[in-house]
Coordinates of C-alpha atoms and ligand atoms in Angstrom, one line a residue:
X1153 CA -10.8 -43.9 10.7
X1154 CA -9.4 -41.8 8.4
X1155 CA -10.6 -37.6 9.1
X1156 CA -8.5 -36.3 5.9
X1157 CA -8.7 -39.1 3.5
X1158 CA -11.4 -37.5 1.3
X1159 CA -9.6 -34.0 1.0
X1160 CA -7.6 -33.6 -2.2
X1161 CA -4.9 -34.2 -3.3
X1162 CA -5.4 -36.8 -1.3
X1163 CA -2.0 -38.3 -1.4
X1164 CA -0.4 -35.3 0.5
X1165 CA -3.6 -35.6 3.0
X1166 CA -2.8 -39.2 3.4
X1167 CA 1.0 -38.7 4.2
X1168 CA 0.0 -35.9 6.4
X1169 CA -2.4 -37.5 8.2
X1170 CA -0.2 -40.3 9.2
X1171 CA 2.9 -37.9 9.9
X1172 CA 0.3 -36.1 12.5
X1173 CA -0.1 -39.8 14.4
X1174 CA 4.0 -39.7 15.3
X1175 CA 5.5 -37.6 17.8
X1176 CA 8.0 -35.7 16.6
X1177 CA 8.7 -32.2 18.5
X1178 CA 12.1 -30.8 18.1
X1179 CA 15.3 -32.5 19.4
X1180 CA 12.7 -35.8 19.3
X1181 CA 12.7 -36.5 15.7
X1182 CA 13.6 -40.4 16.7
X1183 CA 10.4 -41.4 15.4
X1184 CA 10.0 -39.6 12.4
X1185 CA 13.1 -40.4 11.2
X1186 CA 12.3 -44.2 11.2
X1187 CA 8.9 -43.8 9.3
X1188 CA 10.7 -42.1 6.8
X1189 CA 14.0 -44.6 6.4
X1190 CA 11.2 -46.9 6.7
X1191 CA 9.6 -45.4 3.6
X1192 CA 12.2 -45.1 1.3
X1193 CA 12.9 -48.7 2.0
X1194 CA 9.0 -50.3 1.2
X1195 CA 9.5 -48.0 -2.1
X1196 CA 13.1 -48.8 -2.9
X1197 CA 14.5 -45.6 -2.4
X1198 CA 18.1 -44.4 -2.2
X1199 CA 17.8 -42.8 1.4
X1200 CA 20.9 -41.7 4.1
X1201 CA 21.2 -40.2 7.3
X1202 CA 23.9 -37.6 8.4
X1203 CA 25.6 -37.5 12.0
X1204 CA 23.1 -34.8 13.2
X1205 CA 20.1 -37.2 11.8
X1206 CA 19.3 -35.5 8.7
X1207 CA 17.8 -37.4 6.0
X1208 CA 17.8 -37.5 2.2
X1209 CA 15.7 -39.4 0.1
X1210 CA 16.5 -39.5 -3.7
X1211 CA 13.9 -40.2 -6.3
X1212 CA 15.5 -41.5 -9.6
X1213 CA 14.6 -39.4 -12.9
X1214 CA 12.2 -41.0 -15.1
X1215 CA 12.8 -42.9 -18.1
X1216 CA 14.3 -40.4 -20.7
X1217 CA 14.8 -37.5 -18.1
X1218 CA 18.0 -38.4 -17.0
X1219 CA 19.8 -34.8 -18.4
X1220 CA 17.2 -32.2 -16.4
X1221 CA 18.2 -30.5 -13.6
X1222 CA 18.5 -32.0 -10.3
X1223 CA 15.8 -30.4 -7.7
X1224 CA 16.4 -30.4 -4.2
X1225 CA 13.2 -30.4 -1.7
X1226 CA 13.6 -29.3 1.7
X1227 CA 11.5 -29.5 4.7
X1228 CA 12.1 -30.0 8.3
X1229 CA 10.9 -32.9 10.2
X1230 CA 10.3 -31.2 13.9
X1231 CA 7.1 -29.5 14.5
X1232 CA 6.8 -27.1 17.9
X1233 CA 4.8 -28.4 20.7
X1234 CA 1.9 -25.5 21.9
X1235 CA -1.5 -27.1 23.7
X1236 CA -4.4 -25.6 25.2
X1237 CA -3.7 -25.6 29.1
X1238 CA -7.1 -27.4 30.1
X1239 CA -6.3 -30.4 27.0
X1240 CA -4.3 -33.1 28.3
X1241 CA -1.8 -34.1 25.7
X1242 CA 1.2 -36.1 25.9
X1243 CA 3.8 -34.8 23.4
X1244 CA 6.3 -37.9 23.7
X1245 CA 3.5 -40.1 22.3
X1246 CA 0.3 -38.7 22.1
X1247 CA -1.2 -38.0 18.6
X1248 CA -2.0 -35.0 17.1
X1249 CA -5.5 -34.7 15.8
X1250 CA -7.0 -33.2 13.0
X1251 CA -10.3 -31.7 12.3
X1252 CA -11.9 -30.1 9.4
X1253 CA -13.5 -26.6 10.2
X1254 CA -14.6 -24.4 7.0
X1255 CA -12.4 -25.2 4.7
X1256 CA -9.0 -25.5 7.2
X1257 CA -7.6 -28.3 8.8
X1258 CA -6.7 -27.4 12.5
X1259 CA -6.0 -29.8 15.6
X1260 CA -8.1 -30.5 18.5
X1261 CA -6.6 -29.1 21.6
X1262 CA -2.8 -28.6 20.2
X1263 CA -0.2 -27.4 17.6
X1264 CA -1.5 -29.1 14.5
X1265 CA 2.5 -29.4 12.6
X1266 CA 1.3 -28.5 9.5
X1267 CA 4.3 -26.2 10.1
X1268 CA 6.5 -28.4 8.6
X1269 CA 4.6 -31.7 8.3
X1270 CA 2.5 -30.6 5.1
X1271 CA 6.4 -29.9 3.3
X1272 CA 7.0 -33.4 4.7
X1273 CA 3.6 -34.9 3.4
X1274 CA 4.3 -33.2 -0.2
X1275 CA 7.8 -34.7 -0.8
X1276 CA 6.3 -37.9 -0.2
X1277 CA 3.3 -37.8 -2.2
X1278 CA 6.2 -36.7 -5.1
X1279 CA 8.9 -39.5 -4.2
X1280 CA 5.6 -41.8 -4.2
X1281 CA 4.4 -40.7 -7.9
X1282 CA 5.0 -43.5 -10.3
X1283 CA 3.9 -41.4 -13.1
X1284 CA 6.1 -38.1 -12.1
X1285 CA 7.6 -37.0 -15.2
X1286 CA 10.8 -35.2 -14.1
X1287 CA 14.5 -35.7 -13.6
X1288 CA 16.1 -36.3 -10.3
X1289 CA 14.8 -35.4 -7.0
X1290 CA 16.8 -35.0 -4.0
X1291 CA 14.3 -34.6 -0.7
X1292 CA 15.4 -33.2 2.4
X1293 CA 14.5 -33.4 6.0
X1294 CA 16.1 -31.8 8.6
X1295 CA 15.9 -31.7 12.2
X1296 CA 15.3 -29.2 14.9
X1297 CA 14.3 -26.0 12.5
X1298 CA 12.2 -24.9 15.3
X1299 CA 14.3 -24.7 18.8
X1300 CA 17.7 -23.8 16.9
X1301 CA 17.9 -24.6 13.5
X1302 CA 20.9 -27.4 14.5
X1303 CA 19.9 -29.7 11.5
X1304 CA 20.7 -26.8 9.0
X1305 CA 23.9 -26.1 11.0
X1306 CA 25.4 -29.0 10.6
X1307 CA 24.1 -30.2 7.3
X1308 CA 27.1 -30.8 5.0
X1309 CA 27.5 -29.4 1.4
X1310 CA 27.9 -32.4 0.2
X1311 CA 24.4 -34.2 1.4
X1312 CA 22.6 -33.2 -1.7
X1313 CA 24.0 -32.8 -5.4
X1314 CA 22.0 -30.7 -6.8
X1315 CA 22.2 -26.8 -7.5
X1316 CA 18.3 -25.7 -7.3
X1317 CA 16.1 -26.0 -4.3
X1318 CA 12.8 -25.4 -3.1
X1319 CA 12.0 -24.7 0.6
X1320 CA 8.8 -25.8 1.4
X1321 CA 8.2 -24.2 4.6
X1322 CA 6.8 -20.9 4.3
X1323 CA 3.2 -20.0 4.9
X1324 CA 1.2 -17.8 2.2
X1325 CA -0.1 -19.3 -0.6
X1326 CA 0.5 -16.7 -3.2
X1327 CA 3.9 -15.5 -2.5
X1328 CA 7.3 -16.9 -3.7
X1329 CA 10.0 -16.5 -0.7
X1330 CA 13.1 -15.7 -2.1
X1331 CA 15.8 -14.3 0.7
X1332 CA 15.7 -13.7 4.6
X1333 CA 17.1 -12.3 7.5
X1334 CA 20.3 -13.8 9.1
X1335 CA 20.6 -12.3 12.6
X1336 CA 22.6 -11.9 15.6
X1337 CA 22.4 -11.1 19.1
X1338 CA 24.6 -8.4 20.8
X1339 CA 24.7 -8.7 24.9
X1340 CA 26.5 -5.8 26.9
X1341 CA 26.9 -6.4 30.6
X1342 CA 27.5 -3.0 33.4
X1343 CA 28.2 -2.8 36.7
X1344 CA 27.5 -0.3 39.2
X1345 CA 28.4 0.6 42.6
X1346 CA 25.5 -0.3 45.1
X1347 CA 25.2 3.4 46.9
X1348 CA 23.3 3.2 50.4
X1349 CA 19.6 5.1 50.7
X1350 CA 19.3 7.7 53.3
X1351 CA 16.2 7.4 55.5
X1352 CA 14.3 10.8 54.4
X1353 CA 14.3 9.6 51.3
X1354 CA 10.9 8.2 49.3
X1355 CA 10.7 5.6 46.8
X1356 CA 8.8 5.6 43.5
X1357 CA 8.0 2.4 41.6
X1358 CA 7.0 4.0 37.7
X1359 CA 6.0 1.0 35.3
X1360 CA 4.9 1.6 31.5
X1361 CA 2.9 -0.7 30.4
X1362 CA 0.3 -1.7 27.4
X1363 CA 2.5 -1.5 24.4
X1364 CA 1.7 -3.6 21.1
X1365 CA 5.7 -5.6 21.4
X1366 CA 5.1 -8.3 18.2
X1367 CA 8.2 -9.9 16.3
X1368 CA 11.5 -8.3 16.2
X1369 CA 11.6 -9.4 12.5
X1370 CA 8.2 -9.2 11.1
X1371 CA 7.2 -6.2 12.9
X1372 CA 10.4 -4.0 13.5
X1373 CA 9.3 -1.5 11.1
X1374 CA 5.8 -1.2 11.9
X1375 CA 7.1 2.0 14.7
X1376 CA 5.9 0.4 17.7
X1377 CA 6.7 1.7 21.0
X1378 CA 9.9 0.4 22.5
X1379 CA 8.8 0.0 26.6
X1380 CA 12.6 0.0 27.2
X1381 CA 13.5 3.4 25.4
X1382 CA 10.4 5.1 26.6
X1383 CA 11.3 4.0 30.3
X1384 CA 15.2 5.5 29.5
X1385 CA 13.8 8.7 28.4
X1386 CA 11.4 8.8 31.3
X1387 CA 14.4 8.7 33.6
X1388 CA 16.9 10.6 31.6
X1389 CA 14.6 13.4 31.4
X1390 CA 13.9 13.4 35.0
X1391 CA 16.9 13.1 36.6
X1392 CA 18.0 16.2 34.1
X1393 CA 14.6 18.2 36.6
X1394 CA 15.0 16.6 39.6
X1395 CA 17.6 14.7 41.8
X1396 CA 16.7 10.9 41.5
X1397 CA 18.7 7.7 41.8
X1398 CA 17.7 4.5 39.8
X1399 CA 17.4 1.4 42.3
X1400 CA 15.9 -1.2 39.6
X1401 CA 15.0 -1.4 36.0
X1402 CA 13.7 -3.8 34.0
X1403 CA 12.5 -4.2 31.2
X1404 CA 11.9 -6.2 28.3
X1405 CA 11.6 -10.1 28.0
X1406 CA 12.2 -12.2 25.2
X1407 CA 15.2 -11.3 22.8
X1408 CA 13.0 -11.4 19.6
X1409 CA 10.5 -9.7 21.4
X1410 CA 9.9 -6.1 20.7
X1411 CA 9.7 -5.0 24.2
X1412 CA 6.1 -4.0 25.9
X1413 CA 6.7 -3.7 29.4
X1414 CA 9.4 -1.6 31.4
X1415 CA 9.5 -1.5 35.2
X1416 CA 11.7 1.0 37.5
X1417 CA 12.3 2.1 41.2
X1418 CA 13.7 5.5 41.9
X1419 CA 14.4 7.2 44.9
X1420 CA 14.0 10.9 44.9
X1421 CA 13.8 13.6 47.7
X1422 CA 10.4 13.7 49.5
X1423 CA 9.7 17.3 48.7
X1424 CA 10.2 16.6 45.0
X1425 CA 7.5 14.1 45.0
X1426 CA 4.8 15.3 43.6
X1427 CA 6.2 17.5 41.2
X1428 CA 7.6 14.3 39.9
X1429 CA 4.3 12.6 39.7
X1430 CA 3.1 15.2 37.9
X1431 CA 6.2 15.8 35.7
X1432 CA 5.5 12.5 35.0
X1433 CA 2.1 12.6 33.7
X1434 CA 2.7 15.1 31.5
X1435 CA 5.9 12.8 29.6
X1436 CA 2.8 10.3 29.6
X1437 CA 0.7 12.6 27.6
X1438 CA 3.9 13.4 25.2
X1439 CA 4.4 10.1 24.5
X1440 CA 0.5 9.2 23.9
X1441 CA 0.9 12.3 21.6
X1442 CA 3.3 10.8 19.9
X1443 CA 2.2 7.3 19.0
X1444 CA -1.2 7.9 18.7
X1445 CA -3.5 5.5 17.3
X1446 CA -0.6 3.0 17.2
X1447 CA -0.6 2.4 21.0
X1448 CA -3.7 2.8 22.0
X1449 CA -3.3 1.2 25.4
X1450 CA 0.0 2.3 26.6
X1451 CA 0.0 3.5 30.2
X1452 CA 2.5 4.8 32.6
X1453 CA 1.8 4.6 36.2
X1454 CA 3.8 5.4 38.9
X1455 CA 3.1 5.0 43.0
X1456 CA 4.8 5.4 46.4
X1457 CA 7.2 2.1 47.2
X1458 CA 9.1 1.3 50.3
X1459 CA 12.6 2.1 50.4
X1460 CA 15.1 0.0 48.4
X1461 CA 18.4 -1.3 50.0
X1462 CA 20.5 0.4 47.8
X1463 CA 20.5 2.4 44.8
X1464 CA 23.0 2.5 41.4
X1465 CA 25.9 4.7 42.0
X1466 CA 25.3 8.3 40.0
X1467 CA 28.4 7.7 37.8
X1468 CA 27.0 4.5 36.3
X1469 CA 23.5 5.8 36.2
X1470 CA 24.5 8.7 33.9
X1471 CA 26.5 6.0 31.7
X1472 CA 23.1 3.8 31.8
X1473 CA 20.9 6.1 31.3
X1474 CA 22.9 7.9 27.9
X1475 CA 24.0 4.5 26.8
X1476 CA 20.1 3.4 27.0
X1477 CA 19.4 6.4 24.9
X1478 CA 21.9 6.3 22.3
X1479 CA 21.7 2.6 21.7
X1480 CA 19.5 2.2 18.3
X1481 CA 16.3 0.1 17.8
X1482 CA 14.5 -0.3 14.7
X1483 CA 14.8 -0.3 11.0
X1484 CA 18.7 0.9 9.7
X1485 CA 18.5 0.2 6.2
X1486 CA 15.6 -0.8 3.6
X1487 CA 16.3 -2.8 0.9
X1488 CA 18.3 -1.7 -2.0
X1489 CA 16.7 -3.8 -4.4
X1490 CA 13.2 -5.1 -3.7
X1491 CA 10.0 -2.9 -2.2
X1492 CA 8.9 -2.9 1.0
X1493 CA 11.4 -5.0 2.8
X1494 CA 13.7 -3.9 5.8
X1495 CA 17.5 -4.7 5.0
X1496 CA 18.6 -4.0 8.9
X1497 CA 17.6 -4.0 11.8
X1498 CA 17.9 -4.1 15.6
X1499 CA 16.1 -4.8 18.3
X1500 CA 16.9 -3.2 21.7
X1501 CA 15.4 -6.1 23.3
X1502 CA 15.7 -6.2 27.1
X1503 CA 17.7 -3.9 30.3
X1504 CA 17.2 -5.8 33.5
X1505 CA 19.1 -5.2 36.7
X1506 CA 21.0 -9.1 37.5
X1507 CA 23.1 -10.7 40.0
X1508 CA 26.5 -8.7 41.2
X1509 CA 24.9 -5.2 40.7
X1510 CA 25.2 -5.6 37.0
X1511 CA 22.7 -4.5 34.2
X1512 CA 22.4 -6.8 31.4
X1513 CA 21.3 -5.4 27.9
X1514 CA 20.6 -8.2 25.2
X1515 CA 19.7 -6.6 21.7
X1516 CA 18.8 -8.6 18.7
X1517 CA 20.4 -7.7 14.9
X1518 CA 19.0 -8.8 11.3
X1519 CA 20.2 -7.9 7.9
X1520 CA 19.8 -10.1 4.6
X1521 CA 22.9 -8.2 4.0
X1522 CA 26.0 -10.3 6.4
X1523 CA 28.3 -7.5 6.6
X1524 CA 25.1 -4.8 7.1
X1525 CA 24.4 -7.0 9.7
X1526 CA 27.6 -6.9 11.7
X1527 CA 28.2 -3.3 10.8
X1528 CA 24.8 -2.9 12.9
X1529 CA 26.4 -5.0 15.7
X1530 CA 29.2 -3.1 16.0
X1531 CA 27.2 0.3 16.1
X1532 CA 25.0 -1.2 19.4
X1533 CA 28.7 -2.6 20.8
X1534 CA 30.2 1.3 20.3
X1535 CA 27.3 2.2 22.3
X1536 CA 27.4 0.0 25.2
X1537 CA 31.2 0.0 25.6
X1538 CA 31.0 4.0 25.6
X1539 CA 29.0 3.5 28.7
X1540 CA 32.2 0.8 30.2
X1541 CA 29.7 -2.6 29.4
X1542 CA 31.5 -5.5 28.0
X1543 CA 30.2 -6.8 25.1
X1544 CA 30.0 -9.7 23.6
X1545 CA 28.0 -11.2 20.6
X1546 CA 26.8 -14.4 19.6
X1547 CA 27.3 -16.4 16.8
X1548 CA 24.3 -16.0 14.9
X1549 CA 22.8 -17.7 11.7
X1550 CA 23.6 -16.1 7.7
X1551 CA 21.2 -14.4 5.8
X1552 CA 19.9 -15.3 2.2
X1553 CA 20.4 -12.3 -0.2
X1554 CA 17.5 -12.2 -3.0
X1555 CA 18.1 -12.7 -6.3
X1556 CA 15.6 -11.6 -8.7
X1557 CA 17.5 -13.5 -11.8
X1558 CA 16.9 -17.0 -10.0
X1559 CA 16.2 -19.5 -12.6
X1560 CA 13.9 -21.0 -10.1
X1561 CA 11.8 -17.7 -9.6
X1562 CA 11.1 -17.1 -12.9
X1563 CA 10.2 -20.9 -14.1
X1564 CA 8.0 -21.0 -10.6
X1565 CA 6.7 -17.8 -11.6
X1566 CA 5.7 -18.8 -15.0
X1567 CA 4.2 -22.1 -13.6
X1568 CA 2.1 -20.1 -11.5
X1569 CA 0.6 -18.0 -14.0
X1570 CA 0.0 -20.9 -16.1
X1571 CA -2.0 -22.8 -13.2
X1572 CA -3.8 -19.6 -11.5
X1573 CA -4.0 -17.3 -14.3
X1574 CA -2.5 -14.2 -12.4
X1575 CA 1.0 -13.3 -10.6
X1576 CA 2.5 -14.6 -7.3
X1577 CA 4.2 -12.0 -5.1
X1578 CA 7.6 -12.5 -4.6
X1579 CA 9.1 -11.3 -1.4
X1580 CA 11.7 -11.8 0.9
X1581 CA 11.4 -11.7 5.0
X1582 CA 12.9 -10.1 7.4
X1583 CA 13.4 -13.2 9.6
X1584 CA 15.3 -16.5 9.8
X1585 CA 14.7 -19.2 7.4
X1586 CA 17.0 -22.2 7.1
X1587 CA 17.5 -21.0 3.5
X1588 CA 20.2 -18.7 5.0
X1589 CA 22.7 -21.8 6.5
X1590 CA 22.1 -23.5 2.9
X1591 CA 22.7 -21.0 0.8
X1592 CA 26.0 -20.2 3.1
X1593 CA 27.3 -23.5 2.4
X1594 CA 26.3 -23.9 -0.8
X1595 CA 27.2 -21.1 -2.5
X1596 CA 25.7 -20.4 -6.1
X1597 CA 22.4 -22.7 -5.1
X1598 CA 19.5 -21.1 -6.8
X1599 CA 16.6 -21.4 -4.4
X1600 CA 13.0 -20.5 -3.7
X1601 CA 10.6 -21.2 -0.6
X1602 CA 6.8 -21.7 -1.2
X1603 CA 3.7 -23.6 0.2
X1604 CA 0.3 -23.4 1.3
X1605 CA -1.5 -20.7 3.7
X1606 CA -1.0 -21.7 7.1
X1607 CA -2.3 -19.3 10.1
X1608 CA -1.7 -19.3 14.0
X1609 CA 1.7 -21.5 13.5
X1610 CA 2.9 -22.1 17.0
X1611 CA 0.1 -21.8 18.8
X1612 CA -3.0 -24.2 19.3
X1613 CA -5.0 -22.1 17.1
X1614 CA -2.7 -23.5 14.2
X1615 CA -4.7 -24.4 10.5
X1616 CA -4.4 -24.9 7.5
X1617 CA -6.5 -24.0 4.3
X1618 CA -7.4 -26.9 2.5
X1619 CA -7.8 -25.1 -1.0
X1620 CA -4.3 -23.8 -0.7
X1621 CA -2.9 -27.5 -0.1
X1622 CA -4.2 -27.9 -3.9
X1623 CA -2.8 -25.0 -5.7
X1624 CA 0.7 -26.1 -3.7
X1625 CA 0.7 -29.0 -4.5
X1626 CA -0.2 -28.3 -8.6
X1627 CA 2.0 -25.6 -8.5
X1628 CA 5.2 -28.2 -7.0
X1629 CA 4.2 -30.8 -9.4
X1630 CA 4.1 -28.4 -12.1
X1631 CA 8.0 -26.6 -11.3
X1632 CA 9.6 -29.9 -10.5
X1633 CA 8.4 -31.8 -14.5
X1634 CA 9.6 -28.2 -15.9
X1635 CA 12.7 -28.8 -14.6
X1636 CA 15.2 -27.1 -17.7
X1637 CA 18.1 -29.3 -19.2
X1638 CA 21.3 -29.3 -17.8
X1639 CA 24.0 -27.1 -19.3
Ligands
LIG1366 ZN1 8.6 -24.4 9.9

């Protein structure tokens, strides 16, 4: 029984309704990739699959369109795999399924994959119009977007012919996407000298805790606390009043994270004890002073431990503790050219005592701008090898640099205020997108990235607004037969 069949337009609800019965989470796209071969086949389509299982589907023009444009439509094929702990779902072959709610389509229990299975469902309502009058359309569908973007990697410039594409997997009806983030991660490694702990000593286990954290893209500039930098100051500070070794830190978690939690041991003399606690309290009431209203729940604790085995040696400690302090986090440049969008960043995302007496520190960088982007890199590596850390970063994905002259932008934009009687925004974001590896291999490709609202991606809470699925889909329809002549 059909749940979505009466929604409009009812050939994308259709599609997306059968794309939600296949299984298809990343690095699993087996499935997927077969209904779709299979799909270009029942309607006579040229289709072909690369090495890495990308697929193209190409929709001839129409009679008399032969000299517009070319448009290319990209979407990805994977969706992630979130479900509510108490629903029993089986991601290898389970369905997903859809329910209406209030005017969104969600799933019951589980990651609906309208993230990127409504792109999907929309390229095939378009490949399936007989009465589509455009020129040529080249779809896309790539693999494994979400766990490593593997399918953009590898994709080859020559997969696709033509020079103008549309990305249809953003999430805000409303706004045309035109640049990103490409981003990098930068990983310095310490050692220290494990010193013994003399038995009249007293331990001290201090933990700051509560922070807000969020996205290391989306949220960088929003001045959050940092649980790793207030932890360093916390120390730094200390040990410049009273004599204390460090035994343990850690803190931070995930390398996109912007880190909430920092845990520490210290050892300090047992006179000096309470003087710290209370030296303590009063950085906590410095720090609450500071933020204000933007951590509201940020707490520092701190209580008696037992004795650690060893602590860091006070050489290295000075070099963690100034390296910690000097290393930046947060927004480094703001766009040149459009409002309200950070260029650079970095994310000082995690210091964790590890095996061997070594410290790791992994810090995350992002810059629309490539070369802003490794200058940033470089800048955290100065830091870190100051302090004797070996550094080394990773390989990391491009950025896409916005251009406010696209072709594609302004005939979108015109289309829009044609349909909807008012302007779309037009931003870029400060995170990844696989517009970035395209755009790096096909250099000079005019490109956009729009679709309909979509909330909670990722998690089970995932929906999307049925109303926006309309003005997508008029608005796609309306760009791709617009399509301009070519030179
Ligand atoms: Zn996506």
């Amino acid at each position: 029984m059909s749940v979505l069949g009466h929604l409009n337009p009812a050939p994308i609800w259709m599609y997306f309704e059968e794309i939600c019965n296949i299984p298809r989470l990343s690095k699993n796209e087996e499935k997927i990739r077969q209904y779709l071969l299979g799909f270009a086949e029942q309607n006579n389509l040229e289709s072909k699959e690369d090495e890495v299982g990308n697929i193209l589907i190409v929709k001839p023009s129409a009679p008399g369109m032969e000299n517009r444009k070319t448009i290319v439509l990209q979407s990805h094929m994977d969706m992630v795999g979130e479900k509510n702990a108490d629903h029993p779902h089986n991601w290898m072959s389970d369905p997903v399924v859809p329910v209406i709610k209030d005017g969104w389509v969600t799933a019951t229990g589980t990651t609906l994959g309208a993230d990127d299975g409504i792109g999907i469902a929309a390229q095939m309502a378009i490949l399936k119009d007989k009465d589509l009058r455009a020129g040529k359309i080249e779809c896309l569908f790539t693999v494994d977007e979400e766990s490593g973007m593997t399918g953009a990697i590898n994709l080859k410039s020559d997969f696709f012919t033509g020079k103008t594409l549309i990305n249809l997997d953003s999430e805000d009806e409303g706004i045309i996407f035109i640049g990103c983030a490409g981003g990098m991660d930068t990983v310095g490694t310490m050692k220290y000298k494990p010193m013994p702990v003399n038995d009249g000593l007293c331990a001290l286990d201090i933990a700051v805790t509560g922070l807000h954290g969020g996205h290391s893209g989306d949220e960088i500039h929003k001045g959050y606390g940092n649980s790793v930098k207030i932890m360093n100051r916390l120390l730094r500070n200390a040990s410049n009043q009273f004599e204390i070794s460090v035994a343990n830190f850690d803190g931070g978690n995930l390398r996109n994270a912007i880190p909430r939690e920092a845990f520490s041991t210290i050892v300090a003399s047992k006179i000096d004890r309470e003087q710290i606690e209370k030296w303590i309290d009063g950085f906590y009431l410095t720090i609450v002073d500071e933020f204000g209203d933007l951590e509201k729940d940020l707490k520092i604790s701190v209580k008696k431990a037992s004795l650690p085995p060893f602590v860091m040696d006070k050489e290295n400690q000075i070099k963690l503790l100034d390296a910690l302090n000097c290393c930046p986090h947060g927004v480094i440049a703001w766009s040149k050219e459009m409002d309200d969008l950070v260029e650079t960043s970095t994310n000082l995302a995690s210091a964790k005592f590890s095996d061997n007496h070594t410290i790791k520190i992994i810090t995350t960088q992002r810059s629309s701008v490539e070369s802003a982007k490794h200058d940033v890199a470089a800048m955290v590596e100065s830091c870190l090898k100051l302090a004797g850390a070996e550094v080394i970063h990773s390989e990391g994905y491009p950025g896409w640099k916005p251009n406010l002259t696209s072709e594609i932008l302004n005939l979108t934009r015109k289309s829009y205020l044609k349909l909807f009687h008012k302007e779309p925004l037009v931003r870029a974001i400060h995170a990844g997108l696989e517009c970035g590896l395209v755009f790096e291999k096909n250099k000079g490709i005019d490109m956009i990235s729009f679709g309909p609202t979509i909330r909670g991606a990722h998690t089970p809470e995932e929906m999307i607004e049925i109303k926006t699925a309309v003005m997508f889909w008029d608005l796609l329809v309306d760009v791709v037969t617009s399509m301009p002549e070519k030179l």
